[in-house]
PDB file of C-alpha atoms in Angstrom:
ATOM      1  CA  UNK A   1     141.925 158.503  91.876  1.00  0.00           C
ATOM      2  CA  UNK A   2     140.054 155.988  94.020  1.00  0.00           C
ATOM      3  CA  UNK A   3     139.495 152.529  92.537  1.00  0.00           C
ATOM      4  CA  UNK A   4     136.268 152.234  94.503  1.00  0.00           C
ATOM      5  CA  UNK A   5     134.860 152.503  98.000  1.00  0.00           C
ATOM      6  CA  UNK A   6     134.997 149.427 100.238  1.00  0.00           C
ATOM      7  CA  UNK A   7     133.094 149.032 103.516  1.00  0.00           C
ATOM      8  CA  UNK A   8     134.801 146.704 106.001  1.00  0.00           C
ATOM      9  CA  UNK A   9     132.681 145.322 108.854  1.00  0.00           C
ATOM     10  CA  UNK A  10     134.694 143.264 111.353  1.00  0.00           C
ATOM     11  CA  UNK A  11     134.823 143.364 115.144  1.00  0.00           C
ATOM     12  CA  UNK A  12     138.558 142.533 115.192  1.00  0.00           C
ATOM     13  CA  UNK A  13     140.426 145.822 114.851  1.00  0.00           C
ATOM     14  CA  UNK A  14     143.613 144.005 113.773  1.00  0.00           C
ATOM     15  CA  UNK A  15     141.739 142.486 110.824  1.00  0.00           C
ATOM     16  CA  UNK A  16     140.256 145.869 109.964  1.00  0.00           C
ATOM     17  CA  UNK A  17     143.680 147.500 109.929  1.00  0.00           C
ATOM     18  CA  UNK A  18     145.115 144.697 107.804  1.00  0.00           C
ATOM     19  CA  UNK A  19     142.302 145.015 105.275  1.00  0.00           C
ATOM     20  CA  UNK A  20     142.734 148.782 105.188  1.00  0.00           C
ATOM     21  CA  UNK A  21     146.428 148.314 104.469  1.00  0.00           C
ATOM     22  CA  UNK A  22     145.878 145.761 101.697  1.00  0.00           C
ATOM     23  CA  UNK A  23     143.095 147.700 100.000  1.00  0.00           C
ATOM     24  CA  UNK A  24     144.476 151.233 100.342  1.00  0.00           C
ATOM     25  CA  UNK A  25     147.696 150.088  98.670  1.00  0.00           C
ATOM     26  CA  UNK A  26     145.573 149.117  95.672  1.00  0.00           C
ATOM     27  CA  UNK A  27     143.979 152.552  95.507  1.00  0.00           C
ATOM     28  CA  UNK A  28     140.678 151.760  97.236  1.00  0.00           C
ATOM     29  CA  UNK A  29     138.944 154.103  99.639  1.00  0.00           C
ATOM     30  CA  UNK A  30     138.219 152.135 102.808  1.00  0.00           C
ATOM     31  CA  UNK A  31     135.519 152.941 105.343  1.00  0.00           C
ATOM     32  CA  UNK A  32     135.003 150.638 108.285  1.00  0.00           C
ATOM     33  CA  UNK A  33     133.225 149.784 111.491  1.00  0.00           C
ATOM     34  CA  UNK A  34     133.692 147.195 114.231  1.00  0.00           C
ATOM     35  CA  UNK A  35     129.996 147.418 115.149  1.00  0.00           C
ATOM     36  CA  UNK A  36     127.703 145.297 113.020  1.00  0.00           C
ATOM     37  CA  UNK A  37     124.705 147.403 114.070  1.00  0.00           C
ATOM     38  CA  UNK A  38     126.172 150.347 112.120  1.00  0.00           C
ATOM     39  CA  UNK A  39     126.708 148.471 108.875  1.00  0.00           C
ATOM     40  CA  UNK A  40     123.289 149.103 107.333  1.00  0.00           C
ATOM     41  CA  UNK A  41     123.353 152.842 108.002  1.00  0.00           C
ATOM     42  CA  UNK A  42     126.883 153.071 106.584  1.00  0.00           C
ATOM     43  CA  UNK A  43     125.737 151.341 103.402  1.00  0.00           C
ATOM     44  CA  UNK A  44     122.823 153.752 103.050  1.00  0.00           C
ATOM     45  CA  UNK A  45     124.883 156.859 103.854  1.00  0.00           C
ATOM     46  CA  UNK A  46     128.100 156.052 101.979  1.00  0.00           C
ATOM     47  CA  UNK A  47     126.917 153.843  99.095  1.00  0.00           C
ATOM     48  CA  UNK A  48     130.044 151.653  98.990  1.00  0.00           C
ATOM     49  CA  UNK A  49     130.962 149.697  95.884  1.00  0.00           C
ATOM     50  CA  UNK A  50     131.574 146.496  97.878  1.00  0.00           C
ATOM     51  CA  UNK A  51     131.177 145.220 101.447  1.00  0.00           C
ATOM     52  CA  UNK A  52     133.594 142.925 103.289  1.00  0.00           C
ATOM     53  CA  UNK A  53     131.543 141.470 106.126  1.00  0.00           C
ATOM     54  CA  UNK A  54     132.639 139.211 108.979  1.00  0.00           C
ATOM     55  CA  UNK A  55     130.174 136.400 109.637  1.00  0.00           C
ATOM     56  CA  UNK A  56     130.793 136.034 113.370  1.00  0.00           C
ATOM     57  CA  UNK A  57     129.976 139.359 115.002  1.00  0.00           C
ATOM     58  CA  UNK A  58     128.710 140.150 118.516  1.00  0.00           C
ATOM     59  CA  UNK A  59     125.126 141.377 118.988  1.00  0.00           C
ATOM     60  CA  UNK A  60     124.137 141.203 115.300  1.00  0.00           C
ATOM     61  CA  UNK A  61     125.613 138.422 113.149  1.00  0.00           C
ATOM     62  CA  UNK A  62     126.996 138.973 109.689  1.00  0.00           C
ATOM     63  CA  UNK A  63     124.203 136.803 108.305  1.00  0.00           C
ATOM     64  CA  UNK A  64     121.603 139.170 109.757  1.00  0.00           C
ATOM     65  CA  UNK A  65     123.525 142.211 108.521  1.00  0.00           C
ATOM     66  CA  UNK A  66     123.657 140.724 105.028  1.00  0.00           C
ATOM     67  CA  UNK A  67     119.916 140.137 105.118  1.00  0.00           C
ATOM     68  CA  UNK A  68     119.310 143.762 106.129  1.00  0.00           C
ATOM     69  CA  UNK A  69     121.590 145.141 103.410  1.00  0.00           C
ATOM     70  CA  UNK A  70     119.917 143.012 100.755  1.00  0.00           C
ATOM     71  CA  UNK A  71     116.610 144.694 101.534  1.00  0.00           C
ATOM     72  CA  UNK A  72     117.982 148.043 100.360  1.00  0.00           C
ATOM     73  CA  UNK A  73     121.014 147.411  98.158  1.00  0.00           C
ATOM     74  CA  UNK A  74     122.525 145.100  95.527  1.00  0.00           C
ATOM     75  CA  UNK A  75     126.085 146.007  96.557  1.00  0.00           C
ATOM     76  CA  UNK A  76     128.433 142.978  96.290  1.00  0.00           C
ATOM     77  CA  UNK A  77     128.910 141.362  99.712  1.00  0.00           C
ATOM     78  CA  UNK A  78     131.938 139.190 100.459  1.00  0.00           C
ATOM     79  CA  UNK A  79     131.788 137.241 103.707  1.00  0.00           C
ATOM     80  CA  UNK A  80     134.896 136.869 105.864  1.00  0.00           C
ATOM     81  CA  UNK A  81     134.913 133.931 108.255  1.00  0.00           C
ATOM     82  CA  UNK A  82     137.177 131.575 110.139  1.00  0.00           C
ATOM     83  CA  UNK A  83     134.597 128.874 109.387  1.00  0.00           C
ATOM     84  CA  UNK A  84     134.855 126.719 106.278  1.00  0.00           C
ATOM     85  CA  UNK A  85     131.742 124.580 106.582  1.00  0.00           C
ATOM     86  CA  UNK A  86     129.483 123.941 103.591  1.00  0.00           C
ATOM     87  CA  UNK A  87     126.391 124.751 105.650  1.00  0.00           C
ATOM     88  CA  UNK A  88     127.794 128.176 106.530  1.00  0.00           C
ATOM     89  CA  UNK A  89     128.578 128.915 102.893  1.00  0.00           C
ATOM     90  CA  UNK A  90     125.155 127.824 101.688  1.00  0.00           C
ATOM     91  CA  UNK A  91     123.476 129.930 104.385  1.00  0.00           C
ATOM     92  CA  UNK A  92     125.562 132.919 103.369  1.00  0.00           C
ATOM     93  CA  UNK A  93     124.659 132.553  99.704  1.00  0.00           C
ATOM     94  CA  UNK A  94     121.018 132.052 100.632  1.00  0.00           C
ATOM     95  CA  UNK A  95     121.038 135.396 102.443  1.00  0.00           C
ATOM     96  CA  UNK A  96     122.432 137.086  99.333  1.00  0.00           C
ATOM     97  CA  UNK A  97     126.213 137.001  99.723  1.00  0.00           C
ATOM     98  CA  UNK A  98     128.275 137.031  96.526  1.00  0.00           C
ATOM     99  CA  UNK A  99     131.413 135.325  97.792  1.00  0.00           C
ATOM    100  CA  UNK A 100     132.940 133.695 100.867  1.00  0.00           C
ATOM    101  CA  UNK A 101     136.569 134.164 101.963  1.00  0.00           C
ATOM    102  CA  UNK A 102     137.948 131.970 104.729  1.00  0.00           C
ATOM    103  CA  UNK A 103     140.374 133.369 107.287  1.00  0.00           C
ATOM    104  CA  UNK A 104     143.315 133.445 107.214  1.00  0.00           C
ATOM    105  CA  UNK A 105     143.467 134.817 103.675  1.00  0.00           C
ATOM    106  CA  UNK A 106     146.346 136.056 101.565  1.00  0.00           C
ATOM    107  CA  UNK A 107     146.633 139.605 100.281  1.00  0.00           C
ATOM    108  CA  UNK A 108     146.762 138.368  96.686  1.00  0.00           C
ATOM    109  CA  UNK A 109     143.585 136.301  97.035  1.00  0.00           C
ATOM    110  CA  UNK A 110     141.672 139.037  98.841  1.00  0.00           C
ATOM    111  CA  UNK A 111     142.578 141.787  96.376  1.00  0.00           C
ATOM    112  CA  UNK A 112     141.928 139.534  93.388  1.00  0.00           C
ATOM    113  CA  UNK A 113     138.436 138.636  94.597  1.00  0.00           C
ATOM    114  CA  UNK A 114     137.553 142.236  95.398  1.00  0.00           C
ATOM    115  CA  UNK A 115     138.715 143.414  91.979  1.00  0.00           C
ATOM    116  CA  UNK A 116     136.894 140.586  90.208  1.00  0.00           C
ATOM    117  CA  UNK A 117     133.566 141.453  91.834  1.00  0.00           C
ATOM    118  CA  UNK A 118     134.016 145.163  91.163  1.00  0.00           C
ATOM    119  CA  UNK A 119     135.023 144.463  87.575  1.00  0.00           C
ATOM    120  CA  UNK A 120     131.853 142.450  87.092  1.00  0.00           C
ATOM    121  CA  UNK A 121     129.745 145.145  88.745  1.00  0.00           C
ATOM    122  CA  UNK A 122     131.179 147.963  86.609  1.00  0.00           C
ATOM    123  CA  UNK A 123     131.102 146.030  83.350  1.00  0.00           C
ATOM    124  CA  UNK A 124     127.654 144.458  83.674  1.00  0.00           C
ATOM    125  CA  UNK A 125     125.853 147.481  82.276  1.00  0.00           C
ATOM    126  CA  UNK A 126     128.108 147.694  79.232  1.00  0.00           C
ATOM    127  CA  UNK A 127     127.814 143.922  78.709  1.00  0.00           C
ATOM    128  CA  UNK A 128     124.044 144.196  78.667  1.00  0.00           C
ATOM    129  CA  UNK A 129     124.165 146.985  76.116  1.00  0.00           C
ATOM    130  CA  UNK A 130     126.568 145.079  73.882  1.00  0.00           C
ATOM    131  CA  UNK A 131     124.576 141.853  73.985  1.00  0.00           C
ATOM    132  CA  UNK A 132     121.315 143.590  73.218  1.00  0.00           C
ATOM    133  CA  UNK A 133     120.412 146.878  71.604  1.00  0.00           C
ATOM    134  CA  UNK A 134     117.230 146.859  73.635  1.00  0.00           C
ATOM    135  CA  UNK A 135     116.810 148.032  77.192  1.00  0.00           C
ATOM    136  CA  UNK A 136     114.078 145.588  78.103  1.00  0.00           C
ATOM    137  CA  UNK A 137     113.603 141.852  77.908  1.00  0.00           C
ATOM    138  CA  UNK A 138     109.924 141.028  77.991  1.00  0.00           C
ATOM    139  CA  UNK A 139     108.347 137.607  78.356  1.00  0.00           C
ATOM    140  CA  UNK A 140     104.753 138.125  79.423  1.00  0.00           C
ATOM    141  CA  UNK A 141     104.225 138.684  82.329  1.00  0.00           C
ATOM    142  CA  UNK A 142     107.931 139.083  83.119  1.00  0.00           C
ATOM    143  CA  UNK A 143     109.836 142.303  82.331  1.00  0.00           C
ATOM    144  CA  UNK A 144     113.577 142.721  82.847  1.00  0.00           C
ATOM    145  CA  UNK A 145     114.915 146.285  82.711  1.00  0.00           C
ATOM    146  CA  UNK A 146     118.603 146.004  81.834  1.00  0.00           C
ATOM    147  CA  UNK A 147     119.413 149.651  82.472  1.00  0.00           C
ATOM    148  CA  UNK A 148     117.536 149.936  85.742  1.00  0.00           C
ATOM    149  CA  UNK A 149     118.422 146.357  86.749  1.00  0.00           C
ATOM    150  CA  UNK A 150     114.875 145.726  87.889  1.00  0.00           C
ATOM    151  CA  UNK A 151     112.500 142.808  87.373  1.00  0.00           C
ATOM    152  CA  UNK A 152     108.713 142.966  87.439  1.00  0.00           C
ATOM    153  CA  UNK A 153     105.988 140.339  87.111  1.00  0.00           C
ATOM    154  CA  UNK A 154     102.499 141.648  86.353  1.00  0.00           C
ATOM    155  CA  UNK A 155     103.870 145.118  87.204  1.00  0.00           C
ATOM    156  CA  UNK A 156     104.958 143.941  90.674  1.00  0.00           C
ATOM    157  CA  UNK A 157     108.678 144.471  91.299  1.00  0.00           C
ATOM    158  CA  UNK A 158     110.627 141.377  92.316  1.00  0.00           C
ATOM    159  CA  UNK A 159     113.575 142.109  94.606  1.00  0.00           C
ATOM    160  CA  UNK A 160     116.646 140.234  93.389  1.00  0.00           C
ATOM    161  CA  UNK A 161     120.248 140.274  94.520  1.00  0.00           C
ATOM    162  CA  UNK A 162     122.891 141.315  92.005  1.00  0.00           C
ATOM    163  CA  UNK A 163     123.857 137.691  91.363  1.00  0.00           C
ATOM    164  CA  UNK A 164     120.223 136.587  91.006  1.00  0.00           C
ATOM    165  CA  UNK A 165     119.616 139.374  88.491  1.00  0.00           C
ATOM    166  CA  UNK A 166     122.720 138.423  86.486  1.00  0.00           C
ATOM    167  CA  UNK A 167     121.649 134.778  86.543  1.00  0.00           C
ATOM    168  CA  UNK A 168     118.169 135.614  85.271  1.00  0.00           C
ATOM    169  CA  UNK A 169     119.555 137.825  82.495  1.00  0.00           C
ATOM    170  CA  UNK A 170     121.966 135.109  81.401  1.00  0.00           C
ATOM    171  CA  UNK A 171     119.160 132.570  81.044  1.00  0.00           C
ATOM    172  CA  UNK A 172     116.534 134.952  79.649  1.00  0.00           C
ATOM    173  CA  UNK A 173     118.783 136.283  76.894  1.00  0.00           C
ATOM    174  CA  UNK A 174     119.037 132.762  75.514  1.00  0.00           C
ATOM    175  CA  UNK A 175     115.557 131.258  75.976  1.00  0.00           C
ATOM    176  CA  UNK A 176     115.328 127.480  75.664  1.00  0.00           C
ATOM    177  CA  UNK A 177     119.119 127.140  75.675  1.00  0.00           C
ATOM    178  CA  UNK A 178     120.357 124.729  78.314  1.00  0.00           C
ATOM    179  CA  UNK A 179     123.175 125.938  80.556  1.00  0.00           C
ATOM    180  CA  UNK A 180     125.126 123.436  82.621  1.00  0.00           C
ATOM    181  CA  UNK A 181     125.840 124.361  86.268  1.00  0.00           C
ATOM    182  CA  UNK A 182     129.521 124.669  85.354  1.00  0.00           C
ATOM    183  CA  UNK A 183     128.754 127.152  82.549  1.00  0.00           C
ATOM    184  CA  UNK A 184     126.633 129.243  84.909  1.00  0.00           C
ATOM    185  CA  UNK A 185     129.303 129.131  87.602  1.00  0.00           C
ATOM    186  CA  UNK A 186     132.048 130.185  85.176  1.00  0.00           C
ATOM    187  CA  UNK A 187     129.922 133.058  83.874  1.00  0.00           C
ATOM    188  CA  UNK A 188     128.898 134.491  87.242  1.00  0.00           C
ATOM    189  CA  UNK A 189     131.799 133.579  89.495  1.00  0.00           C
ATOM    190  CA  UNK A 190     134.948 134.359  87.491  1.00  0.00           C
ATOM    191  CA  UNK A 191     136.716 135.055  90.776  1.00  0.00           C
ATOM    192  CA  UNK A 192     140.368 134.177  91.190  1.00  0.00           C
ATOM    193  CA  UNK A 193     140.885 131.546  93.846  1.00  0.00           C
ATOM    194  CA  UNK A 194     137.216 130.675  94.289  1.00  0.00           C
ATOM    195  CA  UNK A 195     136.900 126.914  94.273  1.00  0.00           C
ATOM    196  CA  UNK A 196     134.263 125.756  91.841  1.00  0.00           C
ATOM    197  CA  UNK A 197     131.270 124.713  93.897  1.00  0.00           C
ATOM    198  CA  UNK A 198     128.247 123.822  91.797  1.00  0.00           C
ATOM    199  CA  UNK A 199     126.075 123.778  94.902  1.00  0.00           C
ATOM    200  CA  UNK A 200     126.407 127.552  94.822  1.00  0.00           C
ATOM    201  CA  UNK A 201     124.613 127.528  91.463  1.00  0.00           C
ATOM    202  CA  UNK A 202     121.874 125.273  92.835  1.00  0.00           C
ATOM    203  CA  UNK A 203     121.262 127.623  95.772  1.00  0.00           C
ATOM    204  CA  UNK A 204     120.970 130.674  93.502  1.00  0.00           C
ATOM    205  CA  UNK A 205     118.682 128.847  91.057  1.00  0.00           C
ATOM    206  CA  UNK A 206     116.469 127.802  93.973  1.00  0.00           C
ATOM    207  CA  UNK A 207     116.333 131.334  95.410  1.00  0.00           C
ATOM    208  CA  UNK A 208     115.556 132.836  91.998  1.00  0.00           C
ATOM    209  CA  UNK A 209     112.765 130.356  91.355  1.00  0.00           C
ATOM    210  CA  UNK A 210     111.119 131.133  94.689  1.00  0.00           C
ATOM    211  CA  UNK A 211     111.110 134.842  93.909  1.00  0.00           C
ATOM    212  CA  UNK A 212     109.812 134.470  90.349  1.00  0.00           C
ATOM    213  CA  UNK A 213     107.059 132.019  91.184  1.00  0.00           C
ATOM    214  CA  UNK A 214     104.976 134.550  93.106  1.00  0.00           C
ATOM    215  CA  UNK A 215     101.697 132.723  92.491  1.00  0.00           C
ATOM    216  CA  UNK A 216     100.395 129.434  91.031  1.00  0.00           C
ATOM    217  CA  UNK A 217      99.224 131.368  87.973  1.00  0.00           C
ATOM    218  CA  UNK A 218     102.715 132.580  87.060  1.00  0.00           C
ATOM    219  CA  UNK A 219     104.707 130.367  84.724  1.00  0.00           C
ATOM    220  CA  UNK A 220     107.728 128.520  86.042  1.00  0.00           C
ATOM    221  CA  UNK A 221     110.281 130.259  83.843  1.00  0.00           C
ATOM    222  CA  UNK A 222     113.357 128.273  84.907  1.00  0.00           C
ATOM    223  CA  UNK A 223     113.182 124.591  84.081  1.00  0.00           C
ATOM    224  CA  UNK A 224     115.538 121.798  85.065  1.00  0.00           C
ATOM    225  CA  UNK A 225     116.827 119.547  82.298  1.00  0.00           C
ATOM    226  CA  UNK A 226     117.589 116.413  84.269  1.00  0.00           C
ATOM    227  CA  UNK A 227     121.226 115.409  84.192  1.00  0.00           C
ATOM    228  CA  UNK A 228     122.218 118.457  82.115  1.00  0.00           C
ATOM    229  CA  UNK A 229     121.348 121.831  83.634  1.00  0.00           C
ATOM    230  CA  UNK A 230     118.811 124.656  83.460  1.00  0.00           C
ATOM    231  CA  UNK A 231     117.009 126.689  80.822  1.00  0.00           C
ATOM    232  CA  UNK A 232     114.652 129.646  80.611  1.00  0.00           C
ATOM    233  CA  UNK A 233     111.314 128.746  79.045  1.00  0.00           C
ATOM    234  CA  UNK A 234     109.037 131.728  78.330  1.00  0.00           C
ATOM    235  CA  UNK A 235     105.342 131.549  77.606  1.00  0.00           C
ATOM    236  CA  UNK A 236     105.400 134.236  74.932  1.00  0.00           C
ATOM    237  CA  UNK A 237     108.773 135.314  73.602  1.00  0.00           C
ATOM    238  CA  UNK A 238     108.496 139.021  72.891  1.00  0.00           C
ATOM    239  CA  UNK A 239     111.407 141.481  73.112  1.00  0.00           C
ATOM    240  CA  UNK A 240     110.764 145.218  73.099  1.00  0.00           C
TER     241      UNK A 240
END
């Protein structure tokens, strides 16, 4: 039985074959392409459980591919790159990537990260149900649908990445509780081998704020507690 379907997008066929070998040995179904222009259509047609995406691709960069995928899917995206610059990582996270693996990588690290992201994806629904008997979290005018994994403000849907949605749920389930960046990082990025980088949390908080603050009349739900962390502050706390 397949452990999940992985889409590999890398223009180096040797890397593709290596990834296929590593992942197939673990029971994953691997589909792949060396053409970045095909990545979006393969996501739409095959609905993979996770995407391994090379950053440096000819014609269409991995950053652009990630941006396209995020418009239609919340599938976990792990960047592969020979670069290890902070600016590249921040840009990747800004575009909606969930993780960043630097080449060359070990089989153990790669497989562990893939499994960690899939484990989080598969268990998130059950976690939501266990933490709350309700399907909705409602703080006027914000509604979070835990089952459908959708967010609306004044009945307008707000497009969030999987990590942004998980971040919002974490904060909204405990209104007025302050979470330190380290607590948020440990909750959302329990990935083996991923170096703790609290700037990752800052980028995701910033992106989430921009999406939630759709107009001057909408409350700023996520507040910064200077020197400590972040908290969710609702206007009217009503759960349905």
